[in-house]
Tab-separated table of C-alpha atoms in Angstrom:
chain	number	residue	atom	x	y	z
E	226	GLN	CA	0.242	-0.076	0.109
E	227	ALA	CA	0.975	3.332	-1.035
E	228	GLN	CA	2.109	5.534	1.689
E	229	LEU	CA	3.505	9.219	2.044
E	230	VAL	CA	4.408	10.689	5.473
E	231	GLU	CA	5.225	14.206	6.098
E	232	SER	CA	7.424	15.564	9.335
E	233	GLY	CA	9.381	18.689	10.382
E	234	GLY	CA	6.470	21.136	10.617
E	235	GLY	CA	5.704	23.518	13.495
E	236	LEU	CA	5.941	26.800	14.555
E	237	VAL	CA	8.690	29.235	13.615
E	238	GLN	CA	9.462	32.835	13.695
E	239	PRO	CA	9.242	35.430	10.575
E	240	GLY	CA	12.529	34.899	9.391
E	241	GLY	CA	13.251	31.927	10.390
E	242	SER	CA	13.662	28.247	8.460
E	243	LEU	CA	12.190	24.949	8.462
E	244	LYS	CA	13.375	21.470	6.597
E	245	LEU	CA	10.111	19.334	5.705
E	246	SER	CA	10.603	15.382	5.123
E	247	CYS	CA	8.596	13.033	3.416
E	248	ALA	CA	9.033	9.524	3.330
E	249	ALA	CA	7.392	7.261	0.742
E	250	SER	CA	6.942	3.974	0.839
E	251	GLY	CA	4.702	1.097	-0.926
E	252	PHE	CA	5.520	2.124	-4.228
E	253	ALA	CA	8.287	2.648	-7.236
E	254	PHE	CA	9.403	6.188	-5.669
E	255	ARG	CA	12.300	6.596	-7.874
E	256	ILE	CA	10.144	6.753	-11.045
E	257	PHE	CA	8.087	9.315	-9.318
E	258	ASP	CA	7.921	13.020	-9.732
E	259	MET	CA	7.479	14.655	-6.205
E	260	LYS	CA	5.577	17.682	-5.287
E	261	TRP	CA	5.010	19.664	-2.126
E	262	TRP	CA	1.530	21.539	-2.161
E	263	ARG	CA	0.024	23.808	0.407
E	264	GLN	CA	-3.274	24.889	1.680
E	265	THR	CA	-4.873	27.669	4.156
E	266	PRO	CA	-8.381	27.251	5.311
E	267	GLY	CA	-10.710	28.335	2.365
E	268	LYS	CA	-8.435	28.375	-0.166
E	269	GLU	CA	-7.618	25.959	-2.864
E	270	ARG	CA	-4.515	23.872	-2.817
E	271	GLU	CA	-1.575	25.133	-4.463
E	272	LEU	CA	1.303	24.095	-5.940
E	273	VAL	CA	4.687	24.922	-4.012
E	274	ALA	CA	7.648	22.982	-5.989
E	275	THR	CA	8.201	20.095	-8.030
E	276	ILE	CA	11.233	17.427	-8.226
E	277	THR	CA	11.319	15.134	-11.390
E	278	SER	CA	11.883	11.476	-10.960
E	279	GLY	CA	16.040	11.825	-11.344
E	280	GLY	CA	16.058	15.028	-9.511
E	281	ASP	CA	17.593	16.590	-12.562
E	282	THR	CA	14.371	19.459	-12.585
E	283	LYS	CA	13.498	21.184	-9.847
E	284	THR	CA	10.551	23.936	-10.271
E	285	TYR	CA	9.438	26.689	-8.161
E	286	ALA	CA	6.122	28.967	-7.440
E	287	ASP	CA	7.176	32.205	-7.794
E	288	PHE	CA	6.389	33.089	-4.123
E	289	VAL	CA	8.548	30.927	-2.634
E	290	LYS	CA	11.769	31.137	-5.266
E	291	ASP	CA	14.736	31.937	-4.067
E	292	ARG	CA	13.508	31.033	-0.121
E	293	PHE	CA	12.420	27.327	-0.547
E	294	THR	CA	14.598	23.955	-2.050
E	295	ILE	CA	13.215	20.689	-3.132
E	296	SER	CA	15.491	17.976	-2.929
E	297	ARG	CA	14.975	14.150	-3.017
E	298	ASP	CA	16.990	11.076	-1.946
E	299	ASN	CA	16.096	7.954	-3.768
E	300	ALA	CA	17.919	5.701	-1.877
E	301	LYS	CA	15.444	6.658	1.003
E	302	SER	CA	12.853	7.006	-0.737
E	303	SER	CA	12.323	10.682	0.552
E	304	VAL	CA	11.828	14.331	-0.467
E	305	TYR	CA	12.798	17.404	1.232
E	306	LEU	CA	11.580	20.728	1.354
E	307	GLN	CA	13.961	23.190	2.871
E	308	MET	CA	12.141	26.441	3.790
E	309	SER	CA	13.893	29.451	4.403
E	310	SER	CA	13.064	33.293	4.964
E	311	LEU	CA	9.847	32.495	6.014
E	312	LYS	CA	7.157	34.503	6.349
E	313	PRO	CA	3.800	34.715	7.906
E	314	GLU	CA	1.603	33.917	4.522
E	315	ASP	CA	3.564	30.671	4.398
E	316	THR	CA	1.402	29.519	6.966
E	317	ALA	CA	-0.273	26.487	5.536
E	318	VAL	CA	-0.634	22.541	5.709
E	319	TYR	CA	1.847	21.265	3.516
E	320	TYR	CA	1.319	18.296	1.758
E	321	CYS	CA	3.422	15.880	-0.258
E	322	ASN	CA	2.717	14.190	-3.324
E	323	ALA	CA	4.163	11.547	-6.036
E	324	HIS	CA	2.995	11.374	-9.475
E	325	ASP	CA	3.582	9.415	-12.337
E	326	SER	CA	2.636	10.924	-15.388
E	327	TRP	CA	2.750	7.752	-17.887
E	328	SER	CA	0.233	5.391	-15.026
E	329	ARG	CA	-1.458	8.493	-13.954
E	330	SER	CA	-1.082	7.056	-10.543
E	331	THR	CA	-0.855	9.843	-7.663
E	332	TYR	CA	-0.208	9.786	-4.017
E	333	TRP	CA	-0.782	12.242	-0.915
E	334	GLY	CA	0.879	12.419	2.293
E	335	GLN	CA	-1.657	13.417	5.224
E	336	GLY	CA	0.135	17.022	5.619
E	337	THR	CA	1.936	18.912	8.178
E	338	GLN	CA	1.263	22.168	9.516
E	339	VAL	CA	3.579	24.929	9.290
E	340	THR	CA	3.005	28.279	11.105
E	341	VAL	CA	4.760	31.344	10.801
E	342	SER	CA	4.296	33.584	13.586
E	343	ALA	CA	6.347	36.196	15.965
């Protein structure tokens, strides 16, 4: 059974940093593109960052460029999101997502809360 488990969320002051982790199991992690999304109450889920299966291509939403870094370790079946220079508007539940364009398979984690507040 495919599973994604996020960790690393919490409360941080503006300007601070956090690193989110997502551990995958139950599917061929190495062939899936991995994405981080976020959602706040009353708003649609928005894409934050994507990394391709081999880790060679990374893309970011404009609102996190130069502040967030996505990475993956296929040997550990894990993906990460290093967040720095955090702003109150980054407060959201962050979700890990695995997507394979060929099979159209997609899996979601349960989310981890990130709160940026003084």
